[in-house]
Amino acid sequence: MLYTQPDLHDQITRLRARHHRVPAGGRPAGQRTGEESWLRRLELAHTRIRELTDEIASLRTQLAVAHGRQRADRITTPPAPHTN
């Protein structure tokens, strides 16, 4: 019913065009913000993955050293006598 009235139809068309206008950046502001937020989250995830990868490497080194010490102790320490 609104669209049968030319003046209202023209105004609705203008308002829709103004509302859906794409800014100079190529995307609507809300979409840019969402993309920037997504990129920031992705960057933080990559940083966290690098941190965890470094931590895992450090823990593996510590574990290897502990196993080496344990093995060395078994080799150099005579077994305790059994008491029954």
PDB file of C-alpha atoms in Angstrom:
ATOM      1  CA  MET A   1       0.000   0.000   0.000  1.00  0.00           C
ATOM      2  CA  LEU A   2       2.860   2.399   0.732  1.00  0.00           C
ATOM      3  CA  TYR A   3       4.428   1.678  -2.637  1.00  0.00           C
ATOM      4  CA  THR A   4       1.324   2.817  -4.497  1.00  0.00           C
ATOM      5  CA  GLN A   5       1.944   6.387  -3.333  1.00  0.00           C
ATOM      6  CA  PRO A   6       4.761   7.848  -5.477  1.00  0.00           C
ATOM      7  CA  ASP A   7       6.049  10.345  -2.913  1.00  0.00           C
ATOM      8  CA  LEU A   8       6.344   7.682  -0.188  1.00  0.00           C
ATOM      9  CA  HIS A   9       7.864   5.219  -2.625  1.00  0.00           C
ATOM     10  CA  ASP A  10      10.539   7.764  -3.611  1.00  0.00           C
ATOM     11  CA  GLN A  11      11.313   8.590   0.010  1.00  0.00           C
ATOM     12  CA  ILE A  12      11.600   4.892   0.942  1.00  0.00           C
ATOM     13  CA  THR A  13      13.919   4.340  -2.016  1.00  0.00           C
ATOM     14  CA  ARG A  14      16.134   7.296  -0.967  1.00  0.00           C
ATOM     15  CA  LEU A  15      16.280   6.141   2.649  1.00  0.00           C
ATOM     16  CA  ARG A  16      17.178   2.601   1.630  1.00  0.00           C
ATOM     17  CA  ALA A  17      19.884   3.866  -0.709  1.00  0.00           C
ATOM     18  CA  ARG A  18      21.335   6.074   2.022  1.00  0.00           C
ATOM     19  CA  HIS A  19      21.218   3.247   4.559  1.00  0.00           C
ATOM     20  CA  HIS A  20      22.906   0.724   2.247  1.00  0.00           C
ATOM     21  CA  ARG A  21      25.525   3.087   0.854  1.00  0.00           C
ATOM     22  CA  VAL A  22      29.016   1.614   0.946  1.00  0.00           C
ATOM     23  CA  PRO A  23      31.707   3.979   2.310  1.00  0.00           C
ATOM     24  CA  ALA A  24      34.935   4.790   0.443  1.00  0.00           C
ATOM     25  CA  GLY A  25      36.698   1.871   2.145  1.00  0.00           C
ATOM     26  CA  GLY A  26      34.664  -0.575   0.075  1.00  0.00           C
ATOM     27  CA  ARG A  27      32.669  -2.188   2.886  1.00  0.00           C
ATOM     28  CA  PRO A  28      30.050  -0.962   5.319  1.00  0.00           C
ATOM     29  CA  ALA A  29      31.532   0.252   8.618  1.00  0.00           C
ATOM     30  CA  GLY A  30      30.013  -2.600  10.628  1.00  0.00           C
ATOM     31  CA  GLN A  31      31.523  -5.173   8.314  1.00  0.00           C
ATOM     32  CA  ARG A  32      34.966  -3.493   8.467  1.00  0.00           C
ATOM     33  CA  THR A  33      34.811  -3.489  12.254  1.00  0.00           C
ATOM     34  CA  GLY A  34      33.887  -7.157  12.263  1.00  0.00           C
ATOM     35  CA  GLU A  35      36.739  -7.960   9.903  1.00  0.00           C
ATOM     36  CA  GLU A  36      39.220  -5.933  11.975  1.00  0.00           C
ATOM     37  CA  SER A  37      38.042  -7.723  15.105  1.00  0.00           C
ATOM     38  CA  TRP A  38      38.396 -11.091  13.376  1.00  0.00           C
ATOM     39  CA  LEU A  39      41.909 -10.225  12.168  1.00  0.00           C
ATOM     40  CA  ARG A  40      42.911  -9.117  15.680  1.00  0.00           C
ATOM     41  CA  ARG A  41      41.590 -12.365  17.170  1.00  0.00           C
ATOM     42  CA  LEU A  42      43.447 -14.337  14.512  1.00  0.00           C
ATOM     43  CA  GLU A  43      46.654 -12.433  15.258  1.00  0.00           C
ATOM     44  CA  LEU A  44      46.268 -13.134  18.983  1.00  0.00           C
ATOM     45  CA  ALA A  45      45.644 -16.820  18.270  1.00  0.00           C
ATOM     46  CA  HIS A  46      48.817 -17.019  16.158  1.00  0.00           C
ATOM     47  CA  THR A  47      50.803 -15.324  18.917  1.00  0.00           C
ATOM     48  CA  ARG A  48      49.436 -17.766  21.487  1.00  0.00           C
ATOM     49  CA  ILE A  49      50.252 -20.729  19.240  1.00  0.00           C
ATOM     50  CA  ARG A  50      53.860 -19.496  18.920  1.00  0.00           C
ATOM     51  CA  GLU A  51      54.091 -19.093  22.704  1.00  0.00           C
ATOM     52  CA  LEU A  52      52.729 -22.591  23.296  1.00  0.00           C
ATOM     53  CA  THR A  53      55.050 -24.068  20.661  1.00  0.00           C
ATOM     54  CA  ASP A  54      58.037 -22.469  22.410  1.00  0.00           C
ATOM     55  CA  GLU A  55      56.805 -23.702  25.796  1.00  0.00           C
ATOM     56  CA  ILE A  56      56.376 -27.253  24.481  1.00  0.00           C
ATOM     57  CA  ALA A  57      59.913 -27.213  23.059  1.00  0.00           C
ATOM     58  CA  SER A  58      61.270 -26.026  26.416  1.00  0.00           C
ATOM     59  CA  LEU A  59      59.340 -28.697  28.322  1.00  0.00           C
ATOM     60  CA  ARG A  60      60.568 -31.401  25.958  1.00  0.00           C
ATOM     61  CA  THR A  61      64.146 -30.273  26.551  1.00  0.00           C
ATOM     62  CA  GLN A  62      63.617 -30.325  30.314  1.00  0.00           C
ATOM     63  CA  LEU A  63      62.098 -33.804  30.091  1.00  0.00           C
ATOM     64  CA  ALA A  64      65.016 -35.083  28.008  1.00  0.00           C
ATOM     65  CA  VAL A  65      67.489 -33.683  30.553  1.00  0.00           C
ATOM     66  CA  ALA A  66      65.558 -35.292  33.433  1.00  0.00           C
ATOM     67  CA  HIS A  67      65.498 -38.653  31.644  1.00  0.00           C
ATOM     68  CA  GLY A  68      69.225 -38.351  30.952  1.00  0.00           C
ATOM     69  CA  ARG A  69      69.969 -37.644  34.617  1.00  0.00           C
ATOM     70  CA  GLN A  70      67.750 -40.506  35.728  1.00  0.00           C
ATOM     71  CA  ARG A  71      69.518 -42.879  33.345  1.00  0.00           C
ATOM     72  CA  ALA A  72      72.932 -41.645  34.464  1.00  0.00           C
ATOM     73  CA  ASP A  73      71.958 -42.171  38.112  1.00  0.00           C
ATOM     74  CA  ARG A  74      70.882 -45.764  37.374  1.00  0.00           C
ATOM     75  CA  ILE A  75      74.159 -46.474  35.596  1.00  0.00           C
ATOM     76  CA  THR A  76      76.469 -44.949  38.225  1.00  0.00           C
ATOM     77  CA  THR A  77      74.580 -45.950  41.373  1.00  0.00           C
ATOM     78  CA  PRO A  78      74.885 -49.594  42.415  1.00  0.00           C
ATOM     79  CA  PRO A  79      71.586 -51.324  43.162  1.00  0.00           C
ATOM     80  CA  ALA A  80      70.539 -51.422  46.802  1.00  0.00           C
ATOM     81  CA  PRO A  81      70.802 -54.821  48.482  1.00  0.00           C
ATOM     82  CA  HIS A  82      67.532 -56.668  48.974  1.00  0.00           C
ATOM     83  CA  THR A  83      66.505 -57.250  52.571  1.00  0.00           C
ATOM     84  CA  ASN A  84      63.953 -59.926  53.214  1.00  0.00           C
TER      85      ASN A  84
END
